[in-house]
Coordinates of N, CA and C in Angstrom, one line a residue:
X1 N -10.0 4.9 0.7 CA -11.1 3.9 0.7 C -11.6 3.9 -0.8
X2 N -12.4 3.0 -1.0 CA -13.2 2.6 -2.3 C -14.6 2.2 -2.0
X3 N -15.3 2.7 -3.0 CA -16.7 2.5 -2.7 C -17.0 1.3 -3.9
X4 N -17.4 0.0 -3.3 CA -17.9 -1.1 -4.5 C -19.3 -1.1 -4.6
X5 N -19.6 -1.0 -5.8 CA -20.8 -1.4 -6.4 C -21.0 -2.2 -7.3
X6 N -22.2 -2.7 -7.5 CA -22.7 -3.7 -8.6 C -22.3 -5.4 -8.3
X7 N -21.9 -5.7 -7.1 CA -21.6 -7.0 -6.8 C -22.3 -7.2 -5.4
X8 N -23.5 -7.1 -5.5 CA -24.5 -7.2 -4.3 C -24.5 -5.8 -3.8
X9 N -24.7 -5.7 -2.3 CA -24.9 -4.3 -1.8 C -23.7 -3.5 -1.8
X10 N -23.8 -2.1 -2.0 CA -22.8 -1.3 -2.0 C -21.9 -1.3 -0.8
X11 N -20.7 -1.1 -0.8 CA -19.8 -1.3 0.4 C -18.7 -0.5 0.3
X12 N -18.4 0.3 1.6 CA -17.2 1.2 1.6 C -16.1 0.2 2.1
X13 N -14.9 0.1 1.1 CA -13.8 -0.7 1.6 C -12.6 0.2 1.8
X14 N -11.5 -0.7 2.6 CA -10.5 0.1 2.9 C -9.4 -0.7 2.0
X15 N -8.6 0.2 1.4 CA -7.7 -0.3 0.4 C -6.3 0.5 0.6
X16 N -5.3 0.1 -0.3 CA -4.2 0.7 -0.3 C -3.9 0.7 -1.8
X17 N -3.1 1.9 -2.2 CA -2.6 2.0 -3.6 C -1.1 1.8 -3.4
X18 N -0.7 0.7 -4.1 CA 0.8 0.5 -3.8 C 1.6 0.3 -5.0
X19 N 3.0 0.5 -5.1 CA 3.7 0.2 -6.1 C 4.2 -1.4 -6.4
X20 N 4.6 -1.5 -7.5 CA 5.1 -3.1 -7.9 C 6.2 -3.3 -6.9
X21 N 6.2 -4.5 -6.3 CA 7.4 -4.9 -5.5 C 6.8 -4.8 -3.9
X22 N 5.5 -4.0 -3.8 CA 5.2 -4.1 -2.4 C 5.0 -5.4 -1.6
X23 N 4.3 -6.5 -2.1 CA 4.3 -7.6 -1.5 C 5.6 -8.5 -1.3
X24 N 6.5 -8.4 -2.2 CA 7.7 -8.7 -2.2 C 8.4 -8.3 -1.1
X25 N 8.2 -7.0 -0.9 CA 9.2 -6.4 0.4 C 9.1 -7.0 1.5
X26 N 7.8 -7.8 1.8 CA 7.3 -8.3 2.9 C 7.6 -9.8 2.7
X27 N 8.2 -10.5 1.5 CA 8.3 -11.7 1.4 C 7.1 -12.2 1.1
X28 N 6.0 -11.7 0.7 CA 4.6 -12.3 0.4 C 4.2 -12.4 -0.9
X29 N 3.3 -13.3 -1.4 CA 2.8 -13.3 -2.6 C 1.5 -13.8 -2.6
X30 N 0.7 -13.6 -3.5 CA -0.8 -14.0 -3.6 C -1.1 -15.6 -3.3
X31 N -2.0 -16.0 -2.6 CA -2.4 -17.3 -2.3 C -2.9 -17.7 -3.7
X32 N -3.8 -16.8 -4.5 CA -4.4 -17.4 -5.6 C -4.1 -16.0 -6.5
X33 N -3.7 -16.6 -7.8 CA -3.6 -15.6 -8.7 C -2.1 -15.1 -8.8
X34 N -1.9 -13.8 -9.2 CA -0.7 -13.1 -9.3 C -0.6 -11.9 -8.7
X35 N 0.8 -11.6 -8.6 CA 1.0 -10.2 -8.1 C 1.1 -9.2 -9.1
X36 N 1.2 -7.8 -8.9 CA 1.1 -6.8 -9.7 C 2.4 -6.8 -10.6
X37 N 2.2 -6.6 -11.9 CA 3.2 -6.4 -12.9 C 4.0 -5.0 -12.8
X38 N 5.3 -4.8 -13.2 CA 5.8 -3.4 -13.2 C 4.9 -2.5 -14.1
X39 N 4.6 -3.0 -15.4 CA 3.7 -2.0 -16.2 C 2.3 -1.7 -15.7
X40 N 1.7 -2.4 -14.4 CA 0.6 -1.9 -14.1 C 0.5 -0.8 -13.2
X41 N 1.9 -0.3 -13.0 CA 2.0 1.1 -12.4 C 1.8 2.2 -13.3
X42 N 1.5 2.0 -14.4 CA 1.2 3.0 -15.4 C -0.3 3.3 -15.7
X43 N -0.5 4.6 -15.9 CA -2.2 5.0 -16.0 C -2.7 4.2 -17.2
X44 N -3.9 3.7 -17.2 CA -4.5 2.9 -18.2 C -4.1 1.6 -18.1
X45 N -3.1 1.0 -17.4 CA -2.8 -0.2 -17.1 C -3.0 -0.6 -15.6
X46 N -3.6 0.3 -15.0 CA -3.6 0.0 -13.4 C -4.9 -0.5 -12.9
X47 N -6.0 -0.9 -13.7 CA -7.3 -1.3 -13.3 C -7.3 -2.6 -12.9
X48 N -6.4 -3.1 -12.1 CA -6.4 -4.4 -11.5 C -6.3 -4.5 -10.1
X49 N -6.9 -5.4 -9.3 CA -7.1 -5.4 -7.9 C -6.5 -6.7 -7.4
X50 N -5.9 -6.6 -6.1 CA -5.7 -7.9 -5.4 C -6.6 -7.9 -4.1
X51 N -7.2 -8.9 -3.7 CA -8.3 -8.9 -2.6 C -7.4 -9.5 -1.3
X52 N -7.8 -9.0 -0.3 CA -7.4 -9.7 1.0 C -8.3 -11.1 1.2
X53 N -7.7 -11.8 1.8 CA -8.4 -13.0 2.1 C -9.7 -12.8 2.8
X54 N -9.8 -12.2 3.8 CA -11.0 -11.8 4.6 C -12.1 -11.4 3.7
X55 N -11.8 -10.4 2.9 CA -12.7 -9.8 2.1 C -13.1 -10.8 1.0
X56 N -12.1 -11.4 0.4 CA -12.5 -12.4 -0.7 C -13.4 -13.6 0.1
X57 N -13.3 -14.0 1.3 CA -14.2 -15.1 1.8 C -15.5 -14.5 2.1
X58 N -15.5 -13.2 2.7 CA -16.8 -12.5 3.2 C -17.6 -12.3 2.0
X59 N -17.1 -11.7 1.1 CA -17.8 -10.8 0.2 C -18.2 -12.1 -1.2
X60 N -17.1 -12.8 -1.6 CA -17.1 -14.0 -2.6 C -17.2 -15.2 -2.3
X61 N -17.4 -15.5 -1.0 CA -17.4 -16.9 -0.5 C -16.3 -17.8 -0.8
X62 N -15.2 -17.1 -1.1 CA -13.9 -17.9 -1.3 C -13.8 -18.8 -2.7
X63 N -14.6 -18.1 -3.5 CA -14.7 -18.9 -4.7 C -13.4 -18.6 -5.5
X64 N -12.7 -19.6 -6.1 CA -11.4 -19.5 -6.8 C -11.9 -18.9 -8.2
X65 N -13.0 -19.0 -8.8 CA -13.3 -18.5 -10.0 C -13.5 -17.1 -10.1
X66 N -13.2 -16.2 -9.0 CA -13.2 -14.8 -8.9 C -11.9 -14.1 -9.7
X67 N -11.0 -15.0 -9.9 CA -9.9 -14.3 -10.8 C -10.5 -14.1 -12.2
X68 N -9.9 -12.8 -12.7 CA -10.4 -12.4 -14.1 C -11.8 -11.8 -14.0
X69 N -12.4 -11.9 -13.0 CA -13.7 -11.0 -12.9 C -13.5 -9.8 -12.7
X70 N -14.4 -8.8 -12.9 CA -14.4 -7.4 -12.6 C -15.3 -6.8 -11.6
X71 N -14.8 -6.1 -10.9 CA -15.6 -5.4 -9.8 C -15.6 -3.8 -10.0
X72 N -16.4 -3.1 -9.5 CA -16.5 -1.8 -9.8 C -16.1 -0.8 -8.5
X73 N -15.2 -0.2 -8.7 CA -14.7 0.7 -7.5 C -14.6 2.1 -7.8
X74 N -15.5 2.7 -7.2 CA -15.4 4.3 -7.6 C -15.7 4.6 -8.9
X75 N -16.6 3.8 -9.7 CA -17.3 3.9 -10.7 C -16.2 3.3 -11.9
X76 N -15.1 2.8 -11.6 CA -14.2 2.3 -12.6 C -14.2 0.8 -12.5
X77 N -14.0 0.0 -13.5 CA -14.0 -1.3 -13.4 C -12.5 -2.0 -13.3
X78 N -12.3 -2.8 -12.6 CA -11.1 -3.4 -11.9 C -11.1 -4.8 -12.2
X79 N -10.1 -5.4 -12.8 CA -10.0 -6.9 -12.9 C -9.3 -7.6 -11.6
X80 N -9.8 -8.6 -11.1 CA -9.3 -9.3 -10.0 C -8.2 -10.2 -10.3
X81 N -7.0 -10.0 -10.0 CA -5.7 -10.8 -10.3 C -5.3 -11.6 -9.4
X82 N -5.8 -11.4 -8.1 CA -5.3 -12.3 -7.0 C -5.9 -12.1 -5.8
X83 N -5.4 -12.9 -4.9 CA -6.1 -12.9 -3.5 C -4.9 -13.3 -2.5
X84 N -4.5 -12.3 -1.6 CA -3.4 -12.6 -0.6 C -3.9 -13.6 0.3
X85 N -2.9 -14.3 1.0 CA -3.2 -15.2 2.1 C -3.8 -14.7 3.3
X86 N -4.5 -15.5 4.0 CA -5.1 -15.0 5.4 C -4.0 -14.4 6.6
X87 N -2.5 -14.8 6.2 CA -1.5 -14.5 7.0 C -1.2 -13.3 6.9
X88 N -1.5 -12.7 5.6 CA -0.9 -11.4 5.2 C -1.8 -10.3 5.8
X89 N -1.3 -9.3 6.7 CA -1.9 -8.3 7.3 C -0.7 -7.1 7.4
X90 N -1.0 -6.0 7.4 CA 0.1 -4.9 7.5 C -0.5 -4.1 8.8
X91 N 0.3 -4.2 10.0 CA 0.1 -3.2 11.0 C -1.5 -3.4 11.4
X92 N -1.7 -2.4 11.9 CA -3.2 -2.4 12.7 C -4.4 -2.1 11.9
X93 N -4.2 -2.2 10.4 CA -5.0 -1.7 9.6 C -5.6 -2.9 8.9
X94 N -6.9 -3.0 8.8 CA -7.8 -4.2 7.9 C -7.8 -3.7 6.6
X95 N -7.1 -4.3 5.8 CA -7.3 -3.8 4.4 C -7.7 -4.9 3.6
X96 N -8.9 -4.4 2.7 CA -9.7 -5.2 2.0 C -9.1 -5.6 0.8
X97 N -8.3 -4.5 0.0 CA -7.9 -4.6 -1.2 C -6.6 -3.9 -1.5
X98 N -6.0 -4.1 -2.8 CA -4.7 -3.3 -3.1 C -4.8 -2.8 -4.3
X99 N -4.8 -1.8 -4.8 CA -4.4 -1.5 -6.3 C -3.1 -0.7 -6.6
X100 N -2.7 -0.9 -7.9 CA -1.5 -0.3 -8.2 C -1.4 1.2 -8.1
X101 N -0.3 1.9 -7.7 CA -0.2 3.2 -8.0 C 0.4 3.7 -9.2
X102 N -0.3 4.7 -9.9 CA -0.1 5.1 -11.1 C -0.4 6.7 -11.3
X103 N 0.7 7.4 -11.4 CA 0.9 8.7 -11.6 C 0.7 9.0 -13.1
X104 N -0.2 10.0 -13.2 CA -0.2 10.4 -14.7 C 1.1 11.3 -14.8
X105 N 1.2 11.8 -16.0 CA 2.5 12.6 -16.4 C 2.4 13.9 -15.6
X106 N 1.3 14.7 -15.6 CA 1.1 15.8 -14.7 C 1.2 15.5 -13.4
X107 N 0.7 14.4 -12.8 CA 0.8 14.3 -11.4 C 2.3 14.0 -11.1
X108 N 3.1 13.3 -11.8 CA 4.4 13.0 -11.8 C 5.3 14.5 -11.9
X109 N 4.7 15.4 -12.6 CA 5.3 16.7 -12.6 C 5.1 17.4 -11.5
X110 N 4.0 17.4 -10.9 CA 3.7 18.2 -9.6 C 4.4 17.4 -8.4
X111 N 5.7 17.7 -8.0 CA 6.4 16.9 -7.1 C 5.7 17.2 -5.7
X112 N 4.9 18.2 -5.7 CA 4.4 18.4 -4.1 C 3.0 18.0 -4.2
X113 N 2.5 18.3 -2.9 CA 1.0 18.2 -2.6 C 0.6 16.6 -2.3
X114 N 1.7 16.0 -2.2 CA 1.5 14.5 -1.9 C 2.1 14.2 -0.5
X115 N 1.3 13.3 0.1 CA 1.9 12.8 1.5 C 1.9 11.3 1.3
X116 N 3.1 10.7 1.2 CA 3.1 9.3 0.8 C 3.8 8.5 1.9
X117 N 3.4 7.3 2.0 CA 4.1 6.5 3.0 C 5.0 5.4 2.2
X118 N 6.1 5.3 2.4 CA 6.8 4.1 1.7 C 7.1 3.2 2.8
X119 N 7.5 2.0 2.2 CA 7.8 0.8 3.1 C 9.1 0.3 2.2
X120 N 10.0 0.1 3.0 CA 11.0 -0.8 2.3 C 12.0 -1.6 3.5
X121 N 13.0 -2.0 2.8 CA 13.8 -3.0 3.7 C 15.1 -2.5 3.7
X122 N 15.8 -2.4 4.9 CA 17.1 -2.1 5.0 C 18.0 -3.1 4.3
X123 N 19.2 -2.9 3.6 CA 20.0 -3.7 3.4 C 20.8 -4.3 4.4
X124 N 21.2 -5.4 4.6 CA 22.0 -6.0 5.8 C 22.8 -5.5 6.4
X125 N 23.6 -4.6 5.7 CA 24.9 -3.9 6.4 C 24.4 -2.3 6.5
X126 N 23.3 -2.0 6.4 CA 22.8 -0.6 6.7 C 22.1 -0.4 8.0
X127 N 22.5 0.4 8.8 CA 21.9 0.8 10.2 C 20.5 1.7 9.8
X128 N 19.9 1.7 10.8 CA 18.5 2.6 10.8 C 19.1 4.1 10.8
X129 N 20.1 4.4 11.5 CA 20.6 5.8 11.5 C 21.2 6.1 10.2
X130 N 21.9 5.2 9.6 CA 22.6 5.5 8.3 C 21.4 5.7 7.4
X131 N 20.3 5.1 7.3 CA 19.1 5.2 6.3 C 18.5 6.5 6.8
X132 N 18.3 7.0 7.9 CA 17.7 8.0 8.3 C 18.6 9.3 7.7
X133 N 19.9 9.3 8.0 CA 20.8 10.2 7.5 C 20.7 10.4 5.8
X134 N 20.6 9.4 5.2 CA 20.6 9.3 3.7 C 19.3 10.1 3.3
X135 N 18.2 9.6 4.0 CA 16.8 10.0 3.6 C 16.7 11.6 3.6
X136 N 17.2 11.9 5.0 CA 17.0 13.5 5.3 C 18.0 14.0 4.2
X137 N 19.1 13.8 3.8 CA 19.8 14.2 2.8 C 19.1 14.5 1.5
X138 N 18.3 13.3 1.0 CA 17.5 13.4 -0.2 C 16.4 14.3 0.1
X139 N 15.8 14.4 1.2 CA 14.7 15.5 1.4 C 15.3 16.7 1.1
X140 N 16.4 17.2 1.8 CA 17.0 18.4 1.7 C 17.3 18.7 0.3
X141 N 17.9 17.8 -0.4 CA 18.3 18.1 -2.1 C 16.7 18.2 -2.8
X142 N 15.8 17.7 -2.4 CA 14.6 17.9 -3.2 C 14.0 19.2 -2.8
X143 N 14.2 19.8 -1.6 CA 13.6 20.9 -1.1 C 14.5 22.1 -1.9
X144 N 15.9 21.8 -2.0 CA 16.6 22.8 -2.6 C 16.2 22.9 -4.3
X145 N 15.9 21.5 -4.8 CA 15.7 21.5 -6.4 C 14.2 22.0 -6.6
X146 N 13.2 22.0 -5.7 CA 12.0 22.4 -5.8 C 11.4 23.0 -4.5
X147 N 12.0 24.0 -4.5 CA 11.7 25.0 -3.2 C 10.0 25.3 -3.2
X148 N 9.4 25.5 -4.3 CA 7.9 25.8 -4.1 C 7.1 24.8 -3.6
X149 N 7.5 23.5 -3.9 CA 6.6 22.4 -3.4 C 7.2 21.4 -2.2
X150 N 8.6 21.5 -2.1 CA 9.2 20.5 -1.2 C 9.6 21.1 0.2
X151 N 9.7 22.5 0.3 CA 10.0 23.1 1.5 C 8.9 22.9 2.6
X152 N 9.4 22.4 3.7 CA 8.6 22.2 4.8 C 8.3 20.7 4.9
X153 N 8.5 19.9 4.1 CA 8.1 18.5 4.0 C 9.5 17.8 4.7
X154 N 9.1 16.6 5.3 CA 10.3 15.9 6.1 C 10.0 14.3 5.9
X155 N 11.2 13.6 6.1 CA 11.0 12.2 6.0 C 11.1 11.6 7.5
X156 N 10.4 10.6 7.7 CA 10.6 9.8 9.1 C 10.8 8.3 8.7
X157 N 11.8 7.8 9.2 CA 12.1 6.4 9.0 C 11.7 5.8 10.5
X158 N 10.7 4.9 10.4 CA 10.4 4.1 11.7 C 10.4 2.7 11.3
X159 N 10.9 2.1 12.4 CA 10.8 0.4 12.1 C 9.4 0.0 12.0
X160 N 9.1 -1.1 11.3 CA 7.8 -1.5 11.0 C 7.2 -2.0 12.4
X161 N 7.9 -2.5 13.3 CA 7.4 -3.1 14.5 C 6.6 -1.8 15.3
X162 N 7.6 -0.9 15.4 CA 7.2 0.6 16.2 C 6.1 1.2 15.5
X163 N 6.0 1.1 14.2 CA 4.8 1.8 13.4 C 3.5 1.0 13.8
X164 N 3.8 -0.4 13.8 CA 2.6 -1.3 14.0 C 1.9 -1.1 15.2
X165 N 2.7 -1.0 16.3 CA 2.2 -1.0 17.7 C 2.1 0.4 18.2
X166 N 2.3 1.6 17.5 CA 2.3 2.9 18.0 C 0.8 3.4 18.7
X167 N -0.2 3.0 18.2 CA -1.5 3.1 18.8 C -1.9 2.4 19.9
X168 N -1.2 1.3 20.1 CA -1.4 0.3 21.4 C -0.3 0.3 22.3
X169 N 0.7 1.2 22.1 CA 2.0 0.8 22.8 C 2.0 1.1 24.3
X170 N 1.2 2.0 24.8 CA 0.7 2.1 26.1 C 0.0 1.1 26.8
X171 N -1.1 0.6 26.1 CA -1.8 -0.6 26.6 C -0.9 -1.8 26.5
X172 N 0.1 -2.1 25.6 CA 0.9 -3.2 25.9 C 1.9 -3.0 27.0
X173 N 2.3 -1.9 27.2 CA 3.2 -1.4 28.3 C 2.5 -1.7 29.7
X174 N 1.1 -1.4 29.7 CA 0.4 -1.6 31.1 C 0.2 -3.0 31.3
X175 N -0.1 -3.8 30.1 CA -0.3 -5.3 30.2 C 0.8 -5.9 30.7
X176 N 2.1 -5.6 30.2 CA 3.4 -6.0 30.6 C 3.6 -5.7 32.2
X177 N 3.3 -4.5 32.5 CA 3.5 -4.2 33.9 C 2.7 -5.0 34.7

């Protein structure tokens, strides 16, 4: 979450910190402005933000002039570089904005202590089971290489549809019945 201050009333926002290529994974691009650049995944270059369509409409009245303006999130200035289309929504989570994920060198060296969700696409010739096997092998190698921080961590691969409906699966089954 992020705290927005300075542009009207303070507001608590739902956000996601993502890497370059996040929107491309879903075949999506901003309706207004641009996507994140690879260099914006670096500390000091990551103070840019892409707004959701709903947040842009509700907070800024859908003004196209919002691009290049700055907003203050958690005490830091962020430049608005894009607005996603109304049709872009990930799962059951209403997201107001996205910022680039940038690890400092110290965070990158601390291989543990993080719980991250990754979203990816399978290559056309790769099965879900093959991906699970390969990711488990990678997790095992990391646990062997960094036993202090990676032991006990695991990897789960869940299809996006299953992930999306997980909280309402029973309600959907009851409705279907």
